[in-house]
mmCIF file with all atom_site columns, C-alpha atoms in Angstrom:
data_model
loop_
_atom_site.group_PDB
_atom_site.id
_atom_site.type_symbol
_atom_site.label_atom_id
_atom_site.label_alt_id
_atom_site.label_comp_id
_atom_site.label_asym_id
_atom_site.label_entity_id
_atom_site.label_seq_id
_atom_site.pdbx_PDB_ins_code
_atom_site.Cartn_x
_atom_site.Cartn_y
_atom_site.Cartn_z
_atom_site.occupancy
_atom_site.B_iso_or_equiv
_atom_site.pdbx_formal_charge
_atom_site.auth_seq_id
_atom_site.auth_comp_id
_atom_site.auth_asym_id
_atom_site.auth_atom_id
_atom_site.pdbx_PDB_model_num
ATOM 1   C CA . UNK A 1 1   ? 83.353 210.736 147.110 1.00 0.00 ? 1   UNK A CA 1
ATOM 2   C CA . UNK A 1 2   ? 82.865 214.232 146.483 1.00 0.00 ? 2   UNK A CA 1
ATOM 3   C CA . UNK A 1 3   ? 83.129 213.849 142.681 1.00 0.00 ? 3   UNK A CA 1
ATOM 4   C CA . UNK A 1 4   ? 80.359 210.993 142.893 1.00 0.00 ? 4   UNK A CA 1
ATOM 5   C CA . UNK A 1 5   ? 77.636 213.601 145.060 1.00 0.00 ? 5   UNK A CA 1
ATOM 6   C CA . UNK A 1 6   ? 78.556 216.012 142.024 1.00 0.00 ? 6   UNK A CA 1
ATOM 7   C CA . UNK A 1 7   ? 78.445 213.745 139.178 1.00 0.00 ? 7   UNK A CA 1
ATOM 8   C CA . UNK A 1 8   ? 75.186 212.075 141.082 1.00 0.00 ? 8   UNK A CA 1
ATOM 9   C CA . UNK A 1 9   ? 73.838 215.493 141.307 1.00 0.00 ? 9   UNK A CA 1
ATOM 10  C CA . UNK A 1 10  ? 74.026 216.030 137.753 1.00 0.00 ? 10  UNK A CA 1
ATOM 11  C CA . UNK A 1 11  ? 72.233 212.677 136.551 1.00 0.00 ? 11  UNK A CA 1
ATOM 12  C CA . UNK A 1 12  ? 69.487 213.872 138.558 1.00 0.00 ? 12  UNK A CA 1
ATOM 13  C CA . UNK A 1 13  ? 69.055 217.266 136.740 1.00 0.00 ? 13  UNK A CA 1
ATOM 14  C CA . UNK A 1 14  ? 69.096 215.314 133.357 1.00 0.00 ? 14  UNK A CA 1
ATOM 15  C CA . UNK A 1 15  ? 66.653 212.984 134.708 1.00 0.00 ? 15  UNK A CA 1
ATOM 16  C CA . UNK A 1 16  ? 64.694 216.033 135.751 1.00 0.00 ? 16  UNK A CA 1
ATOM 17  C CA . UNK A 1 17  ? 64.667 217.774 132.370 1.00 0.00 ? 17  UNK A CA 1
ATOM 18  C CA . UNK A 1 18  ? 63.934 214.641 130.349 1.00 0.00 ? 18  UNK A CA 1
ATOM 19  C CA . UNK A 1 19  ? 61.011 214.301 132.547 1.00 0.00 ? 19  UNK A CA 1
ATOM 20  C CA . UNK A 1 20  ? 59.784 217.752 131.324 1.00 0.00 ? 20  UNK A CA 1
ATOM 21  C CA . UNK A 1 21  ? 58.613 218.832 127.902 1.00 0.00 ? 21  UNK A CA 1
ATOM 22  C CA . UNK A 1 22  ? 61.643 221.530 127.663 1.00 0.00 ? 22  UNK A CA 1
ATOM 23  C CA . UNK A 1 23  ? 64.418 221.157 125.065 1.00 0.00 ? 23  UNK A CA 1
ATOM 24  C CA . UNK A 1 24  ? 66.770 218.027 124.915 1.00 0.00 ? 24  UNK A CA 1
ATOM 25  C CA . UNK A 1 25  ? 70.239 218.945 125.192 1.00 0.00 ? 25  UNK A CA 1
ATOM 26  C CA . UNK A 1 26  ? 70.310 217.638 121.920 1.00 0.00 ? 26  UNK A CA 1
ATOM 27  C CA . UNK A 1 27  ? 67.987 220.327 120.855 1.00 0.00 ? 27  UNK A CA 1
ATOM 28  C CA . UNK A 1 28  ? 69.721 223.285 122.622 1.00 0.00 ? 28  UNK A CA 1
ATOM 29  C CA . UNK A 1 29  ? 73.489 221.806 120.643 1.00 0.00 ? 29  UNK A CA 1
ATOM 30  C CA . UNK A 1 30  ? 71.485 221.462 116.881 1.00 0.00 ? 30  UNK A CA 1
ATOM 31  C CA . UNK A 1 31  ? 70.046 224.915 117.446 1.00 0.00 ? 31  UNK A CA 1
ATOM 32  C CA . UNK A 1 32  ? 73.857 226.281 118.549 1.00 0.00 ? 32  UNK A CA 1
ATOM 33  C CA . UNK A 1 33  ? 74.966 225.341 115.609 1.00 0.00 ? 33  UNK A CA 1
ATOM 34  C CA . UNK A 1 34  ? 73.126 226.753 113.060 1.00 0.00 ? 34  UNK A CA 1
ATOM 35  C CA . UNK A 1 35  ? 72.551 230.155 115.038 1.00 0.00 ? 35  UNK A CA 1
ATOM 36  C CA . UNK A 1 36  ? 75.276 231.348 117.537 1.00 0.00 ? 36  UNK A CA 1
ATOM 37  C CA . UNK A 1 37  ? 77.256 233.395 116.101 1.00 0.00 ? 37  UNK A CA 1
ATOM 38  C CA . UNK A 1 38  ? 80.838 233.082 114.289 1.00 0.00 ? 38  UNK A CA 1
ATOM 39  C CA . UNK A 1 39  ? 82.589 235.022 116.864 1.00 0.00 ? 39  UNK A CA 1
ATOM 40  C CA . UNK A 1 40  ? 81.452 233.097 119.786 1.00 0.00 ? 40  UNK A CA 1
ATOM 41  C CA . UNK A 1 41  ? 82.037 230.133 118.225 1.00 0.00 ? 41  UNK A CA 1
ATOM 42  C CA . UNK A 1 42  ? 85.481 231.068 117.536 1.00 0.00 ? 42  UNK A CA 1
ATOM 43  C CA . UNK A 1 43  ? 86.276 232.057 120.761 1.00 0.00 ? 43  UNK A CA 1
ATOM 44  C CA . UNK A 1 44  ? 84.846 229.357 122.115 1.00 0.00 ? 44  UNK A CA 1
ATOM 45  C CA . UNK A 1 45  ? 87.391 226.974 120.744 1.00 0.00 ? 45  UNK A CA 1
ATOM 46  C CA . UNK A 1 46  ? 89.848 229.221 121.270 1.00 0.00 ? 46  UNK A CA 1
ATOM 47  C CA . UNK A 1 47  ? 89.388 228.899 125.045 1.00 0.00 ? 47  UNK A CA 1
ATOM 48  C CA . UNK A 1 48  ? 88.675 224.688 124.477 1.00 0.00 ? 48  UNK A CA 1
ATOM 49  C CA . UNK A 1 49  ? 91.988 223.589 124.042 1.00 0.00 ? 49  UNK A CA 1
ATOM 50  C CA . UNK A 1 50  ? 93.981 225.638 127.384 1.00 0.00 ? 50  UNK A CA 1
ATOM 51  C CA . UNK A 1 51  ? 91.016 224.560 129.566 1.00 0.00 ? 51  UNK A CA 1
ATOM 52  C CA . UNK A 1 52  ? 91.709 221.243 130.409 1.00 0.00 ? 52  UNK A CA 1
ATOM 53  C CA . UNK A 1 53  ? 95.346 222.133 131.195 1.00 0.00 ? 53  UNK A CA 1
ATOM 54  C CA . UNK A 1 54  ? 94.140 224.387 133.802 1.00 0.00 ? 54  UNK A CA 1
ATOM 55  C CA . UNK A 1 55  ? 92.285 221.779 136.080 1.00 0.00 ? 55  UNK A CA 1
ATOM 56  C CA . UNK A 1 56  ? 93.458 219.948 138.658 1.00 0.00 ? 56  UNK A CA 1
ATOM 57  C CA . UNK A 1 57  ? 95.771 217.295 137.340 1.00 0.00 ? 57  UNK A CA 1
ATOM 58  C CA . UNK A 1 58  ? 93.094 214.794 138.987 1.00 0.00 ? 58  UNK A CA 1
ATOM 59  C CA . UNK A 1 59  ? 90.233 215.856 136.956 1.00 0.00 ? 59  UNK A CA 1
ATOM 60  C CA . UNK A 1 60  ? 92.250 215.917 133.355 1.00 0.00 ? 60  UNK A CA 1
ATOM 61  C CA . UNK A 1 61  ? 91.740 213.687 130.933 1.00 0.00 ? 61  UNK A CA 1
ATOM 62  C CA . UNK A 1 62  ? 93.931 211.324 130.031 1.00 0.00 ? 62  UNK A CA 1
ATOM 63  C CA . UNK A 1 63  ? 95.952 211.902 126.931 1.00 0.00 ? 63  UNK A CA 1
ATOM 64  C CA . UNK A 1 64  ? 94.206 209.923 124.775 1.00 0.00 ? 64  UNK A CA 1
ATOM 65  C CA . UNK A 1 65  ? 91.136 210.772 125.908 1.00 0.00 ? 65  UNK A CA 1
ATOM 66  C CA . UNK A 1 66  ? 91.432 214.718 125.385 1.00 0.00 ? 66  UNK A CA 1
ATOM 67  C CA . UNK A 1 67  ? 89.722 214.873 121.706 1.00 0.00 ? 67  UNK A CA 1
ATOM 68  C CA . UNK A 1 68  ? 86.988 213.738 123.280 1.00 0.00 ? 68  UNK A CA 1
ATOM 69  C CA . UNK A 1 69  ? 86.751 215.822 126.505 1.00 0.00 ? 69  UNK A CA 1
ATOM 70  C CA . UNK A 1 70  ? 87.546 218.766 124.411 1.00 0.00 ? 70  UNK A CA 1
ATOM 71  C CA . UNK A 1 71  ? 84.662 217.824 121.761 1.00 0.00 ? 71  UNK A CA 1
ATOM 72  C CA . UNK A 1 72  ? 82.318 217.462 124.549 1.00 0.00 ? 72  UNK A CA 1
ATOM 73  C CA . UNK A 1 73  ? 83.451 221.008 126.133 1.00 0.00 ? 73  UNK A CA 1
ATOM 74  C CA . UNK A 1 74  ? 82.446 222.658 122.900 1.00 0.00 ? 74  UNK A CA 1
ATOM 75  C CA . UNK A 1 75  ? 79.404 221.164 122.240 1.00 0.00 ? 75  UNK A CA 1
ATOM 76  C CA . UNK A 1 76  ? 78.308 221.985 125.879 1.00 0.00 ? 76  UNK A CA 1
ATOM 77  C CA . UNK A 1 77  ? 79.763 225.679 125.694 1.00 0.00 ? 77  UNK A CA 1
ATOM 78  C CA . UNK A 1 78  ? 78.008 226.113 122.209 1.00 0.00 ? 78  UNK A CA 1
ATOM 79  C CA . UNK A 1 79  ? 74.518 224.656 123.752 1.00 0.00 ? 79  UNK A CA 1
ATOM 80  C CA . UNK A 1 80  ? 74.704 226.628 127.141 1.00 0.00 ? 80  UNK A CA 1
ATOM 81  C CA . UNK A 1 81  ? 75.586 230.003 124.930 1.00 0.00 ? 81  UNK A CA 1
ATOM 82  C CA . UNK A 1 82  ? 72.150 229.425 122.508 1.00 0.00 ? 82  UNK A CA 1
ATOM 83  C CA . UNK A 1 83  ? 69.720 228.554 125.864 1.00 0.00 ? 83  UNK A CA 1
ATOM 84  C CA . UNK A 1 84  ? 70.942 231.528 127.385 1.00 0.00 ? 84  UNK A CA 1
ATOM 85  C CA . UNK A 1 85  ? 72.033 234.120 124.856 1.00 0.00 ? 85  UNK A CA 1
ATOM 86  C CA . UNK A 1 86  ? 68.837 235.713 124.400 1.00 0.00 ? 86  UNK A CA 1
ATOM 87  C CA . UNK A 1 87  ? 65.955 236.729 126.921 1.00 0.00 ? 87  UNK A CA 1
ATOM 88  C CA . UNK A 1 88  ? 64.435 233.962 128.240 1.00 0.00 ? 88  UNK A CA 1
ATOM 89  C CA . UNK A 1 89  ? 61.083 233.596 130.423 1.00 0.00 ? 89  UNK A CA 1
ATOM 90  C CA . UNK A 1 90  ? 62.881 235.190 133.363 1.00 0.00 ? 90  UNK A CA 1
ATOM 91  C CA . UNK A 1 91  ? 63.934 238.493 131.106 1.00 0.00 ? 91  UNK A CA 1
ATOM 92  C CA . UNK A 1 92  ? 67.403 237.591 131.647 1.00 0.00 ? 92  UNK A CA 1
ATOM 93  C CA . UNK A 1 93  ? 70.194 236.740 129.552 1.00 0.00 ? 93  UNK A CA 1
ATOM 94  C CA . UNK A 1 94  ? 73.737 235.614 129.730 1.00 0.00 ? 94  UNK A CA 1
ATOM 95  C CA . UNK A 1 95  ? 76.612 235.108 126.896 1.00 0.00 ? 95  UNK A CA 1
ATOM 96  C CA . UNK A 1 96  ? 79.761 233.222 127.023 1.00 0.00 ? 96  UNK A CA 1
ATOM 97  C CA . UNK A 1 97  ? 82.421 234.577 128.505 1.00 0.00 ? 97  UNK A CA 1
ATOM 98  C CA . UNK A 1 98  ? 86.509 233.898 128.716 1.00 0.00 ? 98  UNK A CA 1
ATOM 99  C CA . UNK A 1 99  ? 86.558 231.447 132.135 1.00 0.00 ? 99  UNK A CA 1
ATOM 100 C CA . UNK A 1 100 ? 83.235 230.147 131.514 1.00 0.00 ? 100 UNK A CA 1
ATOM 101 C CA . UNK A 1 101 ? 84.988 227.043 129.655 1.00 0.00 ? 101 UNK A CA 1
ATOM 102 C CA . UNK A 1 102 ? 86.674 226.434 132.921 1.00 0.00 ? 102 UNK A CA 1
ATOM 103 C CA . UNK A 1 103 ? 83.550 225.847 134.485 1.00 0.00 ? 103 UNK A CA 1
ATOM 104 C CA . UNK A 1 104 ? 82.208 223.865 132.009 1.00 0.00 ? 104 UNK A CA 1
ATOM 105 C CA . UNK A 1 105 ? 85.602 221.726 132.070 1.00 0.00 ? 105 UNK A CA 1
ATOM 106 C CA . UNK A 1 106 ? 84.699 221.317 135.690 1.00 0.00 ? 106 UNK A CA 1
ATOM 107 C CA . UNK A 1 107 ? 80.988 219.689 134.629 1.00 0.00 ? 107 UNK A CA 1
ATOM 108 C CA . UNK A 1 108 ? 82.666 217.750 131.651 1.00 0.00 ? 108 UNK A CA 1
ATOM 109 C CA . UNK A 1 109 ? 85.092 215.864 134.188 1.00 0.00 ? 109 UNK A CA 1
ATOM 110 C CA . UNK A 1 110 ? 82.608 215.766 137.003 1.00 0.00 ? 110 UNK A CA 1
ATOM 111 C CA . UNK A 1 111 ? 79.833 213.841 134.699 1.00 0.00 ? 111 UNK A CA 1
ATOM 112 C CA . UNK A 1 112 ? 82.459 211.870 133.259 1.00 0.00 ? 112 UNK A CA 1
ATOM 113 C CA . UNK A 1 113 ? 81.536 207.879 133.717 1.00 0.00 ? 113 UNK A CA 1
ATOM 114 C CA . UNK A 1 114 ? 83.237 205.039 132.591 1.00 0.00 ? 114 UNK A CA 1
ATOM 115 C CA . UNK A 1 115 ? 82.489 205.466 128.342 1.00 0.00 ? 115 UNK A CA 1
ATOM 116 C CA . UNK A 1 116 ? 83.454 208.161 126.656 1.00 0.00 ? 116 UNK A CA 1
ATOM 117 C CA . UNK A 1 117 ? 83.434 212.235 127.214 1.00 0.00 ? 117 UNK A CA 1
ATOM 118 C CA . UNK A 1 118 ? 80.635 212.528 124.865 1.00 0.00 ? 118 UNK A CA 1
ATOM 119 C CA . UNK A 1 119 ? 78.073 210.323 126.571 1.00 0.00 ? 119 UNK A CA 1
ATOM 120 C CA . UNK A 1 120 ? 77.896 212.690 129.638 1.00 0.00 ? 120 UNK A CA 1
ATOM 121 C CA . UNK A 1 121 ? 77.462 215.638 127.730 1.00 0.00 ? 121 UNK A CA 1
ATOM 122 C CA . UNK A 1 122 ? 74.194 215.650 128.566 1.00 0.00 ? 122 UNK A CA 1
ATOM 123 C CA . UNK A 1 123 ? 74.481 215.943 132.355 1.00 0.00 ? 123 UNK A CA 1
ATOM 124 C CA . UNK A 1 124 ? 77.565 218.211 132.196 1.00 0.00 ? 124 UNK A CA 1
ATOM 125 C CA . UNK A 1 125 ? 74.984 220.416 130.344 1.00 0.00 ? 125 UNK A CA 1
ATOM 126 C CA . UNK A 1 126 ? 72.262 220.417 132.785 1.00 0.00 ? 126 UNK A CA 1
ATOM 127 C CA . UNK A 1 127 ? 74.742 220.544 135.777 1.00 0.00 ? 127 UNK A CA 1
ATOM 128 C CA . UNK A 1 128 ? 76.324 224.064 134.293 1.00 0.00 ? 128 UNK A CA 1
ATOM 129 C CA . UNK A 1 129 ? 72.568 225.220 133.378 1.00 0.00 ? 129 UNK A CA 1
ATOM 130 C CA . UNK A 1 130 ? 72.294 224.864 137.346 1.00 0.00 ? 130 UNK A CA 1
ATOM 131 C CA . UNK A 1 131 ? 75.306 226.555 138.299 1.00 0.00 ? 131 UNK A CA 1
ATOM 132 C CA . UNK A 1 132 ? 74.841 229.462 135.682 1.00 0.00 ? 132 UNK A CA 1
ATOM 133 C CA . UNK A 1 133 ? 70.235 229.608 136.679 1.00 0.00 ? 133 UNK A CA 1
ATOM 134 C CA . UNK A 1 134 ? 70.249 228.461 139.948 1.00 0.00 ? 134 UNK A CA 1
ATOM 135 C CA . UNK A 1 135 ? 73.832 228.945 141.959 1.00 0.00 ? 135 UNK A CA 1
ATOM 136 C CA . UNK A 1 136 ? 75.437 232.013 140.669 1.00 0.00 ? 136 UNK A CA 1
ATOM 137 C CA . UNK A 1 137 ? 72.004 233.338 138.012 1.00 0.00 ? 137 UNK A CA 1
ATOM 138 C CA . UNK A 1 138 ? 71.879 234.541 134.616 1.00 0.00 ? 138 UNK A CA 1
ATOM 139 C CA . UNK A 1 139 ? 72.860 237.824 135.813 1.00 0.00 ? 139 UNK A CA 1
ATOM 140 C CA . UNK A 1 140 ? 76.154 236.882 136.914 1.00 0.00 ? 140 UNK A CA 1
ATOM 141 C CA . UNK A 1 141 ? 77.219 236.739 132.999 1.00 0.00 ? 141 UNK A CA 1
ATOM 142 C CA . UNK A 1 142 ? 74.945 238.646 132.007 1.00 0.00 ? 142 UNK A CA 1
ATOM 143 C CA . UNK A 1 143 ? 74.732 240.392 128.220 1.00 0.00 ? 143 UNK A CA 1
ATOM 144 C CA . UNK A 1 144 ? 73.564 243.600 129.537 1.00 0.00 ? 144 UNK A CA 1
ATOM 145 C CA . UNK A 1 145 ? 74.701 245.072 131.477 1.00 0.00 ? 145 UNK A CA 1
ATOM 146 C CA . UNK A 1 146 ? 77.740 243.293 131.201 1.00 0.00 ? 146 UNK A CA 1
ATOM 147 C CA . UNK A 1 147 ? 78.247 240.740 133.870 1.00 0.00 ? 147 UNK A CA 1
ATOM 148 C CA . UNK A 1 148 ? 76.525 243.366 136.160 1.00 0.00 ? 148 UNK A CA 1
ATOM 149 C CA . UNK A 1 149 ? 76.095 240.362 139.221 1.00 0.00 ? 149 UNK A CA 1
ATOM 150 C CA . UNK A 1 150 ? 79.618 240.054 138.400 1.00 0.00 ? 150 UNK A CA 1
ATOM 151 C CA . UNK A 1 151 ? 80.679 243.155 139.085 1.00 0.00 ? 151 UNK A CA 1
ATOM 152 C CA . UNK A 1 152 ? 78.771 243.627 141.960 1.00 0.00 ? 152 UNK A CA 1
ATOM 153 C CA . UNK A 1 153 ? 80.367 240.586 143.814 1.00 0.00 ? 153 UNK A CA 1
ATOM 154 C CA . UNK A 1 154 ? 83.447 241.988 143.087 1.00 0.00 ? 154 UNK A CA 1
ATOM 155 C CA . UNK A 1 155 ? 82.523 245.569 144.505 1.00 0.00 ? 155 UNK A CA 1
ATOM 156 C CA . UNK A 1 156 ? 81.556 243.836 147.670 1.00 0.00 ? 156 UNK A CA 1
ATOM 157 C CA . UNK A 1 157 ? 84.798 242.131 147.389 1.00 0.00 ? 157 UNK A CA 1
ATOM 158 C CA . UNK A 1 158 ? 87.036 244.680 147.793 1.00 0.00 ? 158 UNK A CA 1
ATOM 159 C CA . UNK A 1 159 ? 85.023 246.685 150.601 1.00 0.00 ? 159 UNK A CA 1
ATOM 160 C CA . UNK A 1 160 ? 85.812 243.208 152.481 1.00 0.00 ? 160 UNK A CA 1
ATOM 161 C CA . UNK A 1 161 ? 89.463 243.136 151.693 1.00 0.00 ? 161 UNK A CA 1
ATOM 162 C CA . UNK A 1 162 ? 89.826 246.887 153.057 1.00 0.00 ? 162 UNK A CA 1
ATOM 163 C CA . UNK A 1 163 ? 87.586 245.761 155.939 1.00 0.00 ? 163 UNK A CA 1
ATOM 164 C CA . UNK A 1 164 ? 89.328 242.439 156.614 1.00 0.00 ? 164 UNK A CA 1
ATOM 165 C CA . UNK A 1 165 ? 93.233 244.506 156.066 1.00 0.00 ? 165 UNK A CA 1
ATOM 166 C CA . UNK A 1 166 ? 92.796 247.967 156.481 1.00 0.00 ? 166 UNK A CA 1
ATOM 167 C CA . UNK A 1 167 ? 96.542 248.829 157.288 1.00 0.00 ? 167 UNK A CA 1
ATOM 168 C CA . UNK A 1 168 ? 97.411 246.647 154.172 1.00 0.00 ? 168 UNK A CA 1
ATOM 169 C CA . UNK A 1 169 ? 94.656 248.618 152.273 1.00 0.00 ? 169 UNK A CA 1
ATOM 170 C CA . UNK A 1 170 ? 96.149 252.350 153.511 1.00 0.00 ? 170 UNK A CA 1
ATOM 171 C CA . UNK A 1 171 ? 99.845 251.182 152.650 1.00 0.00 ? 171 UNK A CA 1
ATOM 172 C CA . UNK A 1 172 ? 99.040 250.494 149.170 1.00 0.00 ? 172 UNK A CA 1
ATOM 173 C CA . UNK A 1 173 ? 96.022 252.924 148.400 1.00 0.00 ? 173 UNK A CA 1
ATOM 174 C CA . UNK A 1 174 ? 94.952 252.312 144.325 1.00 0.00 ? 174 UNK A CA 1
ATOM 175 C CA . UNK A 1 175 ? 97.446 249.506 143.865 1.00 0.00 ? 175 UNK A CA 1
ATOM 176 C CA . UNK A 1 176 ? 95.414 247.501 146.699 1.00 0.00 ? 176 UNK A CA 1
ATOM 177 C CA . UNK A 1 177 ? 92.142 248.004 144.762 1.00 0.00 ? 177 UNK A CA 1
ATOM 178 C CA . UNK A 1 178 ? 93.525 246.961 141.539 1.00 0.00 ? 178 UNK A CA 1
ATOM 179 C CA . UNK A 1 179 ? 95.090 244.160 143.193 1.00 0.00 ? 179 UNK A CA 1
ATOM 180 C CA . UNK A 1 180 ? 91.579 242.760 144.555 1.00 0.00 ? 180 UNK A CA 1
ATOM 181 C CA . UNK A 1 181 ? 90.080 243.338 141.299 1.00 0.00 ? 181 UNK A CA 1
ATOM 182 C CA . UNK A 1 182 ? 92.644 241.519 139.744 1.00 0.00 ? 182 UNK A CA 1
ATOM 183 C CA . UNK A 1 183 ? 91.556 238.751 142.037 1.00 0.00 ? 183 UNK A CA 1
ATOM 184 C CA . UNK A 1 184 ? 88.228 238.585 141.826 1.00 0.00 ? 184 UNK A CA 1
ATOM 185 C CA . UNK A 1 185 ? 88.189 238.482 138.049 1.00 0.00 ? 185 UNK A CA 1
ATOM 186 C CA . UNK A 1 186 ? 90.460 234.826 138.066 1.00 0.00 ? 186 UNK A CA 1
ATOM 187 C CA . UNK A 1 187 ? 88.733 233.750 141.096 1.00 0.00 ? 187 UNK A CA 1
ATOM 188 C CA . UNK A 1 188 ? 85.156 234.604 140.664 1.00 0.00 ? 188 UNK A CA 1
ATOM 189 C CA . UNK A 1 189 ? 84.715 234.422 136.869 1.00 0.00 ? 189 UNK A CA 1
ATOM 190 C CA . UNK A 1 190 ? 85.796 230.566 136.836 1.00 0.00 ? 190 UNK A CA 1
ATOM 191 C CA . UNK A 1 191 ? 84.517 229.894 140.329 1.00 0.00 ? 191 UNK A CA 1
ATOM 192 C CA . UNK A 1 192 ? 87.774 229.076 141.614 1.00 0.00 ? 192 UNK A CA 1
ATOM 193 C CA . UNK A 1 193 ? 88.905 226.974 138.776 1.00 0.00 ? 193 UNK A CA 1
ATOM 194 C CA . UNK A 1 194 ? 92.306 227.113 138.281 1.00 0.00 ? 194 UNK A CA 1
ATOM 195 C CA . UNK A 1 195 ? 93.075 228.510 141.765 1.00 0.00 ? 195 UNK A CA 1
ATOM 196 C CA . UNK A 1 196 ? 92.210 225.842 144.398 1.00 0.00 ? 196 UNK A CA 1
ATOM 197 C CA . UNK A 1 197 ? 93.539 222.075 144.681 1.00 0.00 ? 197 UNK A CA 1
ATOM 198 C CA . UNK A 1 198 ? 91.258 219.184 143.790 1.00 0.00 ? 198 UNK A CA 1
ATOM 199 C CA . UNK A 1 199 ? 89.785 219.097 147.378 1.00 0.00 ? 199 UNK A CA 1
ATOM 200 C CA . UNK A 1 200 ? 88.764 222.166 148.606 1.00 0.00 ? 200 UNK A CA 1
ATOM 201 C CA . UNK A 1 201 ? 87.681 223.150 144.753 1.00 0.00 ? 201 UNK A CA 1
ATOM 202 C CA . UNK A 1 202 ? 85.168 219.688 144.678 1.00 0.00 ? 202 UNK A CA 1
ATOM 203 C CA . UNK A 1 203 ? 83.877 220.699 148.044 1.00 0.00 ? 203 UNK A CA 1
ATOM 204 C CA . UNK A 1 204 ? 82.708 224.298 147.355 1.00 0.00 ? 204 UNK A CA 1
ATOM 205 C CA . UNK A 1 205 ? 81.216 223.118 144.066 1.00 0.00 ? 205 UNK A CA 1
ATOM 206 C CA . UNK A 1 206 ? 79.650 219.992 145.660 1.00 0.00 ? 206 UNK A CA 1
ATOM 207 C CA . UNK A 1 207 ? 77.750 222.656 148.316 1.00 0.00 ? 207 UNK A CA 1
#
């Protein structure tokens, strides 16, 4: 149920966009192509191939079905890294990052339908656009500073954690800190990805 609100969600944000005059997804993944740059790319689909693995073993794709999910991942990493690499209308930009393919993974599976992984790459697209614009913002990732929204999260992280254990907190000193940095990067970076079971995980994202 939850994956049908999510995957519903995100076949109303293509609808939206096609009903615009901004770029096609196809647009955004021909102009990724030809521009981002080699580096990206390449670590890009160096990330591709361990995403999948990390998702809850109800959202994988079946075995003979993972080609296609991991084509699709690329293609939708490689678009979402072109629309948002440079400054855009709102003066912000964003750039790929390690954990964003987990994320995207998340959209890929979510959109999935009954044909193949490359017919929903489309909404997968449009549903990470909203997560990375609308839910977390461009500034979350963004290219400069680095991941500054990022970073601030965390901060306010780990004045909660000494808040919420303060013995814990005194008992540990520096190794505390680290500890909840440590944390916040694989939690907050993927959104959870990796870390929570299918449940819980579909029911933040489909909020």
């Amino acid at each position: 149920h939850l994956r049908q609100r999510i995957r519903h969600r995100a076949a109303e944000l293509l609808a939206a966009q096609e009903a615009t005059k901004f770029k096609s997804y196809d647009a955004w993944l021909r102009a990724a192509r030809k521009w981002v740059p080699a580096a990206t790319l390449e670590q890009i689909r160096q990330d591709v191939p361990r995403t999948f693995v990390a998702l809850p073993s109800e959202l994988r794709p079946e075995n003979q079905h993972m080609q296609s999910a991991q084509n699709a991942l690329e293609n939708v990493l490689l678009a979402a890294e072109w629309k948002h690499c440079n400054v855009n209308s709102a003066g912000a930009a964003a750039t790929y990052t390690q954990g964003m393919s987990f994320m995207a993974g998340i959209c890929i599976a979510s959109a999935h339908g009954t044909g193949g992984y490359e017919e929903d790459e489309g909404m997968a697209f449009w549903l990470l656009d909203c997560l990375l614009v609308e839910v977390l913002g461009l500034e979350f990732y963004a290219e400069w500073p680095r991941l500054f929204a990022y970073y601030a999260a965390a901060e306010c992280a780990g004045d909660l954690a000494c808040a919420a254990l303060p013995l814990l907190a005194r008992f540990l000193g520096d190794e505390f800190q680290n500890l909840v940095k440590t944390l916040t990067c694989k939690l907050f970076i993927p959104c959870f990805v990796g870390w929570l079971p299918v449940e819980p995980l579909l029911a933040l994202w489909a909020e």
